[in-house]
Coordinates of C-alpha atoms in Angstrom, one line a residue:
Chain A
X1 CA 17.2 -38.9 -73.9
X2 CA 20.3 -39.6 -76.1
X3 CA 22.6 -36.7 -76.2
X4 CA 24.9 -37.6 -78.8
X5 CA 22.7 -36.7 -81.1
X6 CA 22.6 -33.4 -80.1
X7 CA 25.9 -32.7 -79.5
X8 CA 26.4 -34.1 -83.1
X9 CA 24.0 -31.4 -84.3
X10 CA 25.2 -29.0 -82.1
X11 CA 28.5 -28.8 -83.9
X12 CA 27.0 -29.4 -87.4
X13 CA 24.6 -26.4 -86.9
X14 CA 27.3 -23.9 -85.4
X15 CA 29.7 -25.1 -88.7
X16 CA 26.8 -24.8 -91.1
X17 CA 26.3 -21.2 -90.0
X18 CA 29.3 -20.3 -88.4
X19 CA 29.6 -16.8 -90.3
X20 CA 26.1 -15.7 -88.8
X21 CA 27.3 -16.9 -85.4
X22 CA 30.5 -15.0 -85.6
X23 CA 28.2 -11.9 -86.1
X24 CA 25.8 -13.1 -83.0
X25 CA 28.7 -13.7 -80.9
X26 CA 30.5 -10.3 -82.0
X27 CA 27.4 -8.1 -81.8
X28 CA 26.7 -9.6 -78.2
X29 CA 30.1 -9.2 -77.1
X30 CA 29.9 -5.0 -77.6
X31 CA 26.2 -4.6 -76.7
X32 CA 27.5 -6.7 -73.0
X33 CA 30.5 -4.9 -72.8
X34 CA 28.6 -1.9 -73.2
X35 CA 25.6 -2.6 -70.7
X36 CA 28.6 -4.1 -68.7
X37 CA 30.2 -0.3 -69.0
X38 CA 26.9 1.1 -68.1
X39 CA 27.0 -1.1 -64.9
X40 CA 30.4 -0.2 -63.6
X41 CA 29.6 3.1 -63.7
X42 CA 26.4 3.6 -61.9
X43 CA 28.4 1.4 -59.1
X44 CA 30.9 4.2 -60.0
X45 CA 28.4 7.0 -59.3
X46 CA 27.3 5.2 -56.1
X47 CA 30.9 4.9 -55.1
X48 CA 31.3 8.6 -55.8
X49 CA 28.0 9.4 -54.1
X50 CA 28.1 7.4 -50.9
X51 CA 32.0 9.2 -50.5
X52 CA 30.6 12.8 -51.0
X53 CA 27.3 12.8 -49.9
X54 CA 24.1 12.5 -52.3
X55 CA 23.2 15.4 -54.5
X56 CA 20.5 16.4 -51.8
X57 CA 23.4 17.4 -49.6
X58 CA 25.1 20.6 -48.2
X59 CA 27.9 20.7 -45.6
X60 CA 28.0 23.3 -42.9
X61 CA 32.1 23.0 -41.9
X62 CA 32.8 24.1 -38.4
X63 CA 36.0 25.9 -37.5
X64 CA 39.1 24.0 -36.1
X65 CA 42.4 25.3 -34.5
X66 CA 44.3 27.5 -36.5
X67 CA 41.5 27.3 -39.5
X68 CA 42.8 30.3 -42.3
X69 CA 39.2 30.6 -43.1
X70 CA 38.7 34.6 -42.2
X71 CA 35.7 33.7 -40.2
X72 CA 36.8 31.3 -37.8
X73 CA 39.2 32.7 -34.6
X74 CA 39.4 29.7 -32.6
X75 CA 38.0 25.9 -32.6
X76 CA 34.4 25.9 -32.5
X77 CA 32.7 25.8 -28.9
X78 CA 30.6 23.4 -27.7
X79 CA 27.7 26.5 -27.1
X80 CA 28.5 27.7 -30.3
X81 CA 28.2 24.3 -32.2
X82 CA 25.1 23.3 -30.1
X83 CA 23.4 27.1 -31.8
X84 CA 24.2 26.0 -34.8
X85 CA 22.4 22.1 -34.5
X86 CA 19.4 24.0 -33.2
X87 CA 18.9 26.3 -36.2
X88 CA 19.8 23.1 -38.4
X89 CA 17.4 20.7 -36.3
X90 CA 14.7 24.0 -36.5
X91 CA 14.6 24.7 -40.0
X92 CA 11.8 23.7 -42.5
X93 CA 14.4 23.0 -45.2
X94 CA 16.0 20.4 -43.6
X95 CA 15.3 16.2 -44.0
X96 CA 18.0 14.6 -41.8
X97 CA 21.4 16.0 -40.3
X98 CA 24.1 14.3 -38.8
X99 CA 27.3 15.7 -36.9
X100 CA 30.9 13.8 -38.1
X101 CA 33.3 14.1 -36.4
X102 CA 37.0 15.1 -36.9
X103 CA 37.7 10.9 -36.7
X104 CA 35.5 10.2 -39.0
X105 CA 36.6 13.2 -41.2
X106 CA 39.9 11.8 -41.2
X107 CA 38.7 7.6 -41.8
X108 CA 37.1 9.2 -45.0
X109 CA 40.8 10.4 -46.1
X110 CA 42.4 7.5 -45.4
X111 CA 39.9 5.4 -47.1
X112 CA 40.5 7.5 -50.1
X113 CA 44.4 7.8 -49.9
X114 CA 45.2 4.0 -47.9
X115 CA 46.1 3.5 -44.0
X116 CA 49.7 3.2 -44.6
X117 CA 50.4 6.7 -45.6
X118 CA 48.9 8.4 -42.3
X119 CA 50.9 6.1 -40.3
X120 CA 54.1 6.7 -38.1
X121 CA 54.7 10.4 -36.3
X122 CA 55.8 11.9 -39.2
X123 CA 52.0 11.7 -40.8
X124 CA 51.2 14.0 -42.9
X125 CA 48.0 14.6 -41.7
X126 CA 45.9 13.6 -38.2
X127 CA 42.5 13.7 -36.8
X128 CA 43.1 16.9 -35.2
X129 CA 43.5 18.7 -38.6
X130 CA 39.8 17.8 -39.4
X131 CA 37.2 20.0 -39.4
X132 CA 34.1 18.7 -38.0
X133 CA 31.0 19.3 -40.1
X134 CA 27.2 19.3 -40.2
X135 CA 26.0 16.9 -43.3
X136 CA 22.6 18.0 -43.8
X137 CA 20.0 16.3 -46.4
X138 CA 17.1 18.8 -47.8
X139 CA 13.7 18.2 -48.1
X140 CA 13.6 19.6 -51.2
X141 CA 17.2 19.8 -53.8
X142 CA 16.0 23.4 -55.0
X143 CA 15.2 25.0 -51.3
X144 CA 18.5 25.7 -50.0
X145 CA 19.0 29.1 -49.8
X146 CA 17.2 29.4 -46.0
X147 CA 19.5 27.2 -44.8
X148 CA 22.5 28.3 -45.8
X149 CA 22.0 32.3 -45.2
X150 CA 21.0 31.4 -41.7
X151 CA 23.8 28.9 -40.7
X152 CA 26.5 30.9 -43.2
X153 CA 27.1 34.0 -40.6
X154 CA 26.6 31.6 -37.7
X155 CA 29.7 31.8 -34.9
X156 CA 32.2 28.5 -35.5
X157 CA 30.8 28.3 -38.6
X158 CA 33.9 28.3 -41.6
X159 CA 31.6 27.7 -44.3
X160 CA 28.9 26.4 -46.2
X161 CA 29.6 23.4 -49.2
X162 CA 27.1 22.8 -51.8
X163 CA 28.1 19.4 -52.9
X164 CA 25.9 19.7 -55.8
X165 CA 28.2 22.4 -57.2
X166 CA 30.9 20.2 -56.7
X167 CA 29.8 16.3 -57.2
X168 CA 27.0 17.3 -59.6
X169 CA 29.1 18.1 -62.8
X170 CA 30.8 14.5 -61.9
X171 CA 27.9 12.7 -61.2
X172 CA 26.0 14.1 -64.3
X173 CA 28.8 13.4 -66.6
X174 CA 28.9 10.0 -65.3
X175 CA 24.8 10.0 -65.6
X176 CA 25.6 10.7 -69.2
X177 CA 27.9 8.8 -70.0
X178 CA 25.5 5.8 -68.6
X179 CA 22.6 6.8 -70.1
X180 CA 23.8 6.8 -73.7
X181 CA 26.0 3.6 -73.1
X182 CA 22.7 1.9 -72.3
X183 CA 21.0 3.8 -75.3
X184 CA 23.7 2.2 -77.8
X185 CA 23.8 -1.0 -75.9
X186 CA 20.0 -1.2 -76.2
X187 CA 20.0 -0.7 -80.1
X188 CA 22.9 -3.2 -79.9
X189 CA 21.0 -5.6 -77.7
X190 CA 17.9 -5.6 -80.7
X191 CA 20.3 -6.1 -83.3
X192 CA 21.6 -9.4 -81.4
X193 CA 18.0 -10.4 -80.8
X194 CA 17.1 -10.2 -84.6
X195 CA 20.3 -11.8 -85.5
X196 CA 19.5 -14.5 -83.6
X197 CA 16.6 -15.0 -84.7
X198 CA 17.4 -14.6 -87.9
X199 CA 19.9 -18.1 -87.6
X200 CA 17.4 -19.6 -86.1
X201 CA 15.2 -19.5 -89.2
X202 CA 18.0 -20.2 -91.2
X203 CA 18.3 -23.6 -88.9
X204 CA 15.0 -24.9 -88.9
X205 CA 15.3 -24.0 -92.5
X206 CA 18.5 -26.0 -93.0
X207 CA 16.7 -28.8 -90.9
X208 CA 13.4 -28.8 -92.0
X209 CA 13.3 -32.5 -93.5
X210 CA 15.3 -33.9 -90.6
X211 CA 12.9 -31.6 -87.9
X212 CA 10.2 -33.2 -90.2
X213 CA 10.9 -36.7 -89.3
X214 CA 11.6 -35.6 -85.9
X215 CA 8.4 -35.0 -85.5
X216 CA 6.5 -37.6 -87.2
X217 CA 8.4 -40.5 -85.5
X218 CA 7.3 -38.4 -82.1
X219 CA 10.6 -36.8 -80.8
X220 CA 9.6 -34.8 -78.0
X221 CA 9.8 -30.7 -78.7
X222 CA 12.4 -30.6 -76.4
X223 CA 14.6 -32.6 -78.4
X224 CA 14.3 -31.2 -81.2
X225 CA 15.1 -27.7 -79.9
X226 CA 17.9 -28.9 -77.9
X227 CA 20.4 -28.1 -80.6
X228 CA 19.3 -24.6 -81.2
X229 CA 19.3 -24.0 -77.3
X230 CA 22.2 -25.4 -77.3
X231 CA 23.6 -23.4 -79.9
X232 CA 22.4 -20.2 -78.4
X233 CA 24.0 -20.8 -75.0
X234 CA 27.1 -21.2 -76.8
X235 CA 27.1 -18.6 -79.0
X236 CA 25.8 -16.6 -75.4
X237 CA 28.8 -17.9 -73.5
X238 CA 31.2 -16.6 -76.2
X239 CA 29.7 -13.3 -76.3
X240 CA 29.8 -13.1 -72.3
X241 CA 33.3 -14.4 -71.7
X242 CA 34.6 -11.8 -74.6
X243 CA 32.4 -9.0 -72.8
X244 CA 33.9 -10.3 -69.3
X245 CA 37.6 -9.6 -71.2
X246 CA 37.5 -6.4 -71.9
X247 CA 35.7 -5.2 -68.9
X248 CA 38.2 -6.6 -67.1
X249 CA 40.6 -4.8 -69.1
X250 CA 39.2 -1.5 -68.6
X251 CA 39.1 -2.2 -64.8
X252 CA 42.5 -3.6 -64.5
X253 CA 44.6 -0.5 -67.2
X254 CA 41.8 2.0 -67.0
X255 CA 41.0 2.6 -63.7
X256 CA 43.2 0.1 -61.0
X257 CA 46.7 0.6 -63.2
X258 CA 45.3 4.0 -64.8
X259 CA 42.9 6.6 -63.3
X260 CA 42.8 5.5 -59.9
X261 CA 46.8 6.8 -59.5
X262 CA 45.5 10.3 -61.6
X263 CA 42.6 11.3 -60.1
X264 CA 43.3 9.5 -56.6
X265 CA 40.4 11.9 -54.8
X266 CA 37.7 9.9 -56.8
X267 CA 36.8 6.8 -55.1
X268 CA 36.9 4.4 -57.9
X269 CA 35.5 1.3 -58.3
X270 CA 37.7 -2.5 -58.5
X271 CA 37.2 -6.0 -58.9
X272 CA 34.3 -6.5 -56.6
X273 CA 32.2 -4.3 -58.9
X274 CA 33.8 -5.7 -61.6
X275 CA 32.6 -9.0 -60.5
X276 CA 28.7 -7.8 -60.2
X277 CA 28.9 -6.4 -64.1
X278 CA 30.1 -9.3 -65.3
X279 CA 26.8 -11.0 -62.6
X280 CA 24.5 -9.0 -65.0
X281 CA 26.1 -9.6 -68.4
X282 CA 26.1 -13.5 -67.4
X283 CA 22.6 -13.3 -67.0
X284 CA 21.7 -11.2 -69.8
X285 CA 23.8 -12.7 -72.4
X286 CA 22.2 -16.0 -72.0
X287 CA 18.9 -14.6 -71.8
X288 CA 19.3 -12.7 -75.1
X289 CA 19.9 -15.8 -77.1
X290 CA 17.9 -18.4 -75.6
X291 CA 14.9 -16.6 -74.9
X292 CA 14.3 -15.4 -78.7
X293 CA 15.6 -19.5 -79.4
X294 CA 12.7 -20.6 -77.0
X295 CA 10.3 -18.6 -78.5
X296 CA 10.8 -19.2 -82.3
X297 CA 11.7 -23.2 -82.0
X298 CA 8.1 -23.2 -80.6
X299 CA 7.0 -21.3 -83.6
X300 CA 9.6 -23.3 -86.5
X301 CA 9.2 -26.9 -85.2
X302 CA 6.3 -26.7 -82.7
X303 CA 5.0 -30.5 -82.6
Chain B
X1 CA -8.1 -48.0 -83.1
X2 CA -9.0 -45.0 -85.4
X3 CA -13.0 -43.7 -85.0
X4 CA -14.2 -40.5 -86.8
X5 CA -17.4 -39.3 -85.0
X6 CA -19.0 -36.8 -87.2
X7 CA -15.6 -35.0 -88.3
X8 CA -15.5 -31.6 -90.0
X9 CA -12.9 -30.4 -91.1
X10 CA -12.9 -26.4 -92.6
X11 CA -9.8 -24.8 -93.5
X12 CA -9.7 -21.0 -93.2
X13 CA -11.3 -18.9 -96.4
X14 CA -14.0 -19.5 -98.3
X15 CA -15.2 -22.9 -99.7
X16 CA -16.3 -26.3 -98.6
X17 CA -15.3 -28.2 -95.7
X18 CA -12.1 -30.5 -96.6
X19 CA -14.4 -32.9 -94.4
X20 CA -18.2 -33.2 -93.9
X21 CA -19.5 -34.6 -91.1
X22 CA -17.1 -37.9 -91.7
X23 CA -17.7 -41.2 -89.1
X24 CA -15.3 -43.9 -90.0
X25 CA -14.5 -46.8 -87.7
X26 CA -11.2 -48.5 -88.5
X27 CA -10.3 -52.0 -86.1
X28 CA -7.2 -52.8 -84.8
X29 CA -5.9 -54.7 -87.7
X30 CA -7.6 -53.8 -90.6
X31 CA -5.6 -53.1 -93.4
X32 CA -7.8 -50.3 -95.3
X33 CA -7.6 -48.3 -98.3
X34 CA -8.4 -44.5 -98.5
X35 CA -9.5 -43.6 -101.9
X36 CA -11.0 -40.3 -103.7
X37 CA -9.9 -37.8 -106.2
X38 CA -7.5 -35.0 -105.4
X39 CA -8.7 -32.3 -102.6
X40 CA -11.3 -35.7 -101.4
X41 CA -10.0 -35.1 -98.5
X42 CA -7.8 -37.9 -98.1
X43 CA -4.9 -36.3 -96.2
X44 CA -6.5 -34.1 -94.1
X45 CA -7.8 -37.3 -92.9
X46 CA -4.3 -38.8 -92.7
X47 CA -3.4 -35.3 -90.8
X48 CA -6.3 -35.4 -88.0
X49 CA -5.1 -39.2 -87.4
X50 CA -1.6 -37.8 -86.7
X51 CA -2.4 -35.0 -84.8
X52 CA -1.1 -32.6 -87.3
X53 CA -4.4 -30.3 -86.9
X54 CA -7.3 -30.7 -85.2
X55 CA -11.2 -31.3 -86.3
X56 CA -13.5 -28.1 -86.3
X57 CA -16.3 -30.1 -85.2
X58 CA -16.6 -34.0 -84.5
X59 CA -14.2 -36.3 -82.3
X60 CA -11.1 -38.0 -83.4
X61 CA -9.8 -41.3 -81.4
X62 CA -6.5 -43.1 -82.2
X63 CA -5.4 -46.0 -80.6
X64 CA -7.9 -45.2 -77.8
X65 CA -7.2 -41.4 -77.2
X66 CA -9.3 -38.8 -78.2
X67 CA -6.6 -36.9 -79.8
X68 CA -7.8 -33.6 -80.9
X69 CA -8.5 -33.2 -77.2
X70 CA -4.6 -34.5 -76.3
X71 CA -2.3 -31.7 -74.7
X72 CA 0.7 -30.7 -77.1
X73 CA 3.1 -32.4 -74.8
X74 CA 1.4 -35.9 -75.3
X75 CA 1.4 -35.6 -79.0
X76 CA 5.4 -36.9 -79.6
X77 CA 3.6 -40.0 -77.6
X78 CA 1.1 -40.5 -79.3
X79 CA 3.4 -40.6 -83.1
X80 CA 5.4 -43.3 -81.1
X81 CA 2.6 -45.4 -82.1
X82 CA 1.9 -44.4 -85.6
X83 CA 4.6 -45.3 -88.6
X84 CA 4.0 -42.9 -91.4
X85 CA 4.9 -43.6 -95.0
X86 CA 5.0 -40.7 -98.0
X87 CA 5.0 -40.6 -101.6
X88 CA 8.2 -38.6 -101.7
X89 CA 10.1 -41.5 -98.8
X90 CA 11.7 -38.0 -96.7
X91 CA 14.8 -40.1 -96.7
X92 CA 17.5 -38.1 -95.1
X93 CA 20.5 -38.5 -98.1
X94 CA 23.6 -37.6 -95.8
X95 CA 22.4 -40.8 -93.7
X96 CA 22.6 -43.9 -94.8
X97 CA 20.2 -46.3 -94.5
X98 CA 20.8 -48.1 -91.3
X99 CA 21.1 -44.5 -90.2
X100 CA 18.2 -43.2 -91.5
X101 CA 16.1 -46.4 -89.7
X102 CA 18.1 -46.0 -87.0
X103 CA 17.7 -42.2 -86.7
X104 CA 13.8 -42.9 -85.7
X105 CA 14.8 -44.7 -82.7
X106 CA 17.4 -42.5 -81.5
X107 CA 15.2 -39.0 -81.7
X108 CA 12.9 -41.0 -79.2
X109 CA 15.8 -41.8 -76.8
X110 CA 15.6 -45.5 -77.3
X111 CA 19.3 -47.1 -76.2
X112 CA 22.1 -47.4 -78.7
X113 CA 21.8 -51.9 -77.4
X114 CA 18.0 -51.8 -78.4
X115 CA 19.1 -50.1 -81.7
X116 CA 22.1 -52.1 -82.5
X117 CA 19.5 -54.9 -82.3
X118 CA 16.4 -53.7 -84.1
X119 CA 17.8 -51.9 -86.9
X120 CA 19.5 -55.4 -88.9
X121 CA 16.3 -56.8 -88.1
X122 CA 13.9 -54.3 -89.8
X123 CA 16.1 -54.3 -92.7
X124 CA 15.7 -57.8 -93.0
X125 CA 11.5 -57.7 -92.9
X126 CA 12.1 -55.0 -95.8
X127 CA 14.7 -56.9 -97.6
X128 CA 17.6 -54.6 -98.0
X129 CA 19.6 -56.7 -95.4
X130 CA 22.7 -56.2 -97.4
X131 CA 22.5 -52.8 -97.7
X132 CA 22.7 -50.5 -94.5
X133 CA 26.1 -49.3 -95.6
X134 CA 24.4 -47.5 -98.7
X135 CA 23.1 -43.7 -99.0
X136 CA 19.7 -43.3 -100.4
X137 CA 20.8 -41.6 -103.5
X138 CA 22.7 -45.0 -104.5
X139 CA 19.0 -47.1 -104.0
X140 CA 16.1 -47.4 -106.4
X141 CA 12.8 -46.1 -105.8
X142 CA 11.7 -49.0 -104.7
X143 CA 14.3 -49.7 -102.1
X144 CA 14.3 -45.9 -101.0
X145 CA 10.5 -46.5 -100.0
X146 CA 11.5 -49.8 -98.3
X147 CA 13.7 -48.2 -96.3
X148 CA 11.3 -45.4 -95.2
X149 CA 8.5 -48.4 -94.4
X150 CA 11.7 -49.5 -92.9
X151 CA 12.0 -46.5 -90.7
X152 CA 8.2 -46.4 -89.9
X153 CA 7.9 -49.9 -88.9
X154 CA 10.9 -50.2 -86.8
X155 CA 9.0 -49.1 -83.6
X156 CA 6.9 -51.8 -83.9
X157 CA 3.7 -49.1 -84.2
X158 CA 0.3 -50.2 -83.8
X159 CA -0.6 -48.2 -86.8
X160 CA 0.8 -47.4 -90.0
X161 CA 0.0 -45.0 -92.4
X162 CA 0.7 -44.6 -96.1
X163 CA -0.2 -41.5 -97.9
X164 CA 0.4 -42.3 -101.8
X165 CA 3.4 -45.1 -101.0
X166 CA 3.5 -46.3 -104.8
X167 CA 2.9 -43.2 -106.2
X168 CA 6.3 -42.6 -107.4
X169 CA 6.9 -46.6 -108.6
X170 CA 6.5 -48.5 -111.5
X171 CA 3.9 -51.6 -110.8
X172 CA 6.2 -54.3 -110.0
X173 CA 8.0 -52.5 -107.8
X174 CA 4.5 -51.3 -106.5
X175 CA 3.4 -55.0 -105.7
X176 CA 6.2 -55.3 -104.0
X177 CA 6.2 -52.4 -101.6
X178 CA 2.1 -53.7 -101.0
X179 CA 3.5 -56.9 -100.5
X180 CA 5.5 -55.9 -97.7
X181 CA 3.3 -53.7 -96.2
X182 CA 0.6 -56.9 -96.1
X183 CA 3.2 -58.8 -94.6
X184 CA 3.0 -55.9 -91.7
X185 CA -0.2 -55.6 -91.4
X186 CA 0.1 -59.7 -91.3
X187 CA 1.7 -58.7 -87.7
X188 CA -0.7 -57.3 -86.3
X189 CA -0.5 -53.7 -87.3
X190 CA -3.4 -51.9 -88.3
X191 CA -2.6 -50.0 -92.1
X192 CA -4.3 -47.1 -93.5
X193 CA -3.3 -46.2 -97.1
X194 CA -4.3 -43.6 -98.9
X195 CA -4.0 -44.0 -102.8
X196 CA -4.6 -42.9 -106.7
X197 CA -3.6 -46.5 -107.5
X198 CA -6.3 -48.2 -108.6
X199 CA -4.4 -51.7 -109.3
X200 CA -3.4 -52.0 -106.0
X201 CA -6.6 -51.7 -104.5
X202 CA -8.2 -54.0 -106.6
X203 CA -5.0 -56.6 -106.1
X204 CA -5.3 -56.4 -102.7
X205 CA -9.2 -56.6 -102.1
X206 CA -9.3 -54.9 -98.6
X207 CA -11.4 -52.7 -97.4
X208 CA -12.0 -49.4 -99.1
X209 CA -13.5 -46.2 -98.0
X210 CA -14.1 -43.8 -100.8
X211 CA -14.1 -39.5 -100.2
X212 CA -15.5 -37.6 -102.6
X213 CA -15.6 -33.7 -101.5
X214 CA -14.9 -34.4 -97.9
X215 CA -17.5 -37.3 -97.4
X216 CA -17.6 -40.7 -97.3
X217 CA -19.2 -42.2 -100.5
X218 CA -18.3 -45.8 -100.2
X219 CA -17.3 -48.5 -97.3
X220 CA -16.7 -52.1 -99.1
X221 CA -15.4 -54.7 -96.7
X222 CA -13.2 -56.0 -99.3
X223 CA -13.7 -53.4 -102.3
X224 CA -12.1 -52.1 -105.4
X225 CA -11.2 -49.1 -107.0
X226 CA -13.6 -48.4 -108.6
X227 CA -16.8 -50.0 -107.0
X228 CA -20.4 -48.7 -107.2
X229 CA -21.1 -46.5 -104.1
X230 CA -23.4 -48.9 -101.9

């Protein structure tokens, strides 16, 4: 198959309709930056999930030496700690539970604030000024209240975290904010489809003497919708690579250079997430054009 | 190398079929004439030989395939072996007219040596040797429908077909373009024509099969335009 030809038609057709390929292009590039938004933060969600626990959770935090907390006296006992696991391990309300310990406590912090700034013996922090806590997951997000009245007034117990109350209002936000990026990006991602299609019949209509010939003197179908494909996977790459720019400006000044320094207690997302978004935009955006392309040539210059 | 075994042809909506129960046996280098009034049914013929739609009842075979029964993907194939001329020539004017030969054999991937070769050649059978270099628009009618015989024959296809070639000439220029495509047919290629013109057919005393409302009312071996239905 000779491909000059459609190279040679390839650039004809994307000059012949270059000012509805600049609005394919441009309406691609903010519906995949948006679905690429929408990405990144349901990795950011994750992130933020897997740090404090999932919404399901409470924490039951023991007492440690010198705790303030009016309810702890001394570091919690090894009797004291194994009466609270067995009310935990005993109750109805209860899925899973597991025990971390002060050195994990404290691998969680430095994760969050970097290695080097525990380091040395004039550390702000250690291990030993962890508290070790009970993670517990419920059987059921709304029956909590057994759990927590009978583990609250429980000896070496300091107290009782409902993560929901705390990581709810942050995951639901981000939720939100996912949700209707995906909404727009989905009323985005119609208009690109119709768009295209739309140049596409302008094409075949441009073409429709040459695709005529094309198909009397028996050019395969595939070479006659060469072109278009090829047009859509440019006008696909231009979109992505635009998309791919200014999510990677919103990682690098928004969070990296930006809110990761603010709101440092966040565990926010980087490049490696960066690099899956921009995984499902490159899919997408190719998908977008060529699949409405595919489907159209077969109906504009089906043989 | 065209057979029609009982073809109908019914378009959808009311009224007659564009074809009625039509059997037509055409042999590898007949030159033939396809005659009848407008809505005969002369180009749906022309169209069920090309593949362009398919009987509703009957069998059609073209250069040994039964082609209403040929899978989509064969069809380009099958057009490699059928040259197809038109009233209107479908030139392609920002081409000129080596291109617009040439163009044939590059949409089927033939290489640029083959086409370097063919192309000169071809012009040469149709007479406009001298001018490749020229866009359609700067031709007569005449030469414009040379050069889209041109661009049918240049395969070298085992069948060509002409739906209303001199319809848009004068009559010399008409004997001219049946002069040439006797000299193809002369090769070995089997021609089908389609046609109003009635001089041609009776200059050229082939064989003529008359439609009249989607049947066949009259196959002369060597027949006129106007011949008494036998």
């Amino acid at each position: 198959m000779q491909l000059r030809h459609s190279f040679t038609e390839l650039r004809q057709g994307l000059r012949r309709n270059v000012s509805m390929h600049i609005a394919v292009v441009l309406t691609l590039f903010v519906s995949l930056t948006l679905v690429g938004f929408g990405a990144l933060l349901n990795q950011q969600a994750v992130a933020a999930a897997d740090q404090w626990g999932s919404e399901l959770q409470i924490t039951v935090y023991l007492c440690r030496d010198g705790d303030d907390n009016p309810s702890c006296d001394a570091e919690v006992t090894e009797p004291q700690k194994q009466a609270i696991e067995d009310v935990v391990e005993d109750s109805p309300e209860v899925d899973s539970w597991y025990l971390e310990s002060k050195e994990e406590a404290f691998e969680k912090v430095k994760d969050l604030y970097g290695d080097e700034r525990f380091e040395g013996p004039d550390a702000p922090l250690t291990a030993d000024d962890m508290a070790e806590s009970i993670w517990i997951t419920l059987e059921d997000p709304n029956e909590y209240r057994g759990i927590t009245s009978q583990v609250i007034g429980l000896p070496g117990v300091a107290g009782v975290q409902d993560l929901r109350e705390v990581v709810g209002p942050i995951l639901s936000t981000i939720d939100w904010i996912k949700f209707a990026s995906w909404v727009i990006a989905g009323f985005l991602v119609l208009a690109a489809l119709l768009l295209v299609a739309n140049t596409i019949r302008l094409a075949a209509l441009a073409r429709r003497k040459e695709i005529g010939i094309m198909r009397l003197v028996g050019a395969s179908t595939l070479y006659i919708a060469l072109p278009f494909l090829m047009e859509a996977l440019v006008t696909a790459f231009l979109g992505v690579a635009l998309a791919a720019g200014a999510l990677a400006a919103l990682v690098k000044w928004g969070i990296l250079d930006g809110l990761s320094g603010d709101l440092a207690f966040i565990p926010w997302i980087g490049w490696p997430e960066y690099g899956v978004a921009v995984a499902v935009i490159g899919i997408l955006g190719p998908v977008l054009t060529v699949l409405p392309t595919l489907l159209l040539t077969r109906k504009y210059i089906k043989v | 190398m065209i057979r029609f075994e009982k073809v109908t042809k019914t378009y959808p909506g009311p009224g007659k079929p564009a074809l009625d129960n039509v059997s037509i046996d055409i042999e590898k280098g007949e030159f033939v004439f396809l005659v009848g009034a407008s809505g005969s049914g002369k180009s749906t013929a022309l169209r069920l030989v090309l593949r362009e739609s398919r009987p509703t009842s009957g069998r059609v075979h073209v250069a040994g395939k039964e082609v209403n029964r040929l899978a989509g993907w064969k069809v380009p194939r099958l057009r490699r072996q059928i040259g197809t001329v038109f009233q209107d020539f479908r030139l392609l004017s920002n081409k000129t007219v080596s291109e617009n030969v040439a163009f044939a054999l590059q949409v089927i991937g033939r290489p640029k040596d083959e086409i370097r070769n063919v192309v000169p050649r071809t012009l040469e059978l149709v007479g406009l040797q001298d001018k490749g270099d020229r866009l359609p628009d700067e031709l007569s009618g005449g030469e414009q429908q040379r050069v889209a015989i041109a661009r049918a024959f240049v395969n070298r296809p085992m069948i060509l077909i002409a739906d209303e070639p001199t319809g848009n000439l004068d009559p010399t220029t008409s004997a001219g373009i049946m002069s040439l495509l006797d000299r193809i047919n002369a090769t070995g290629t089997t021609v089908l024509m389609a046609t109003h013109d009635n001089s041609v057919v009776d200059q050229m005393q082939k064989r003529v099969i008359e439609l009249d409302h989607g049947r066949v009312t009259r196959d002369e071996a060597t027949g006129s335009y106007g011949s008494e239905v036998l």
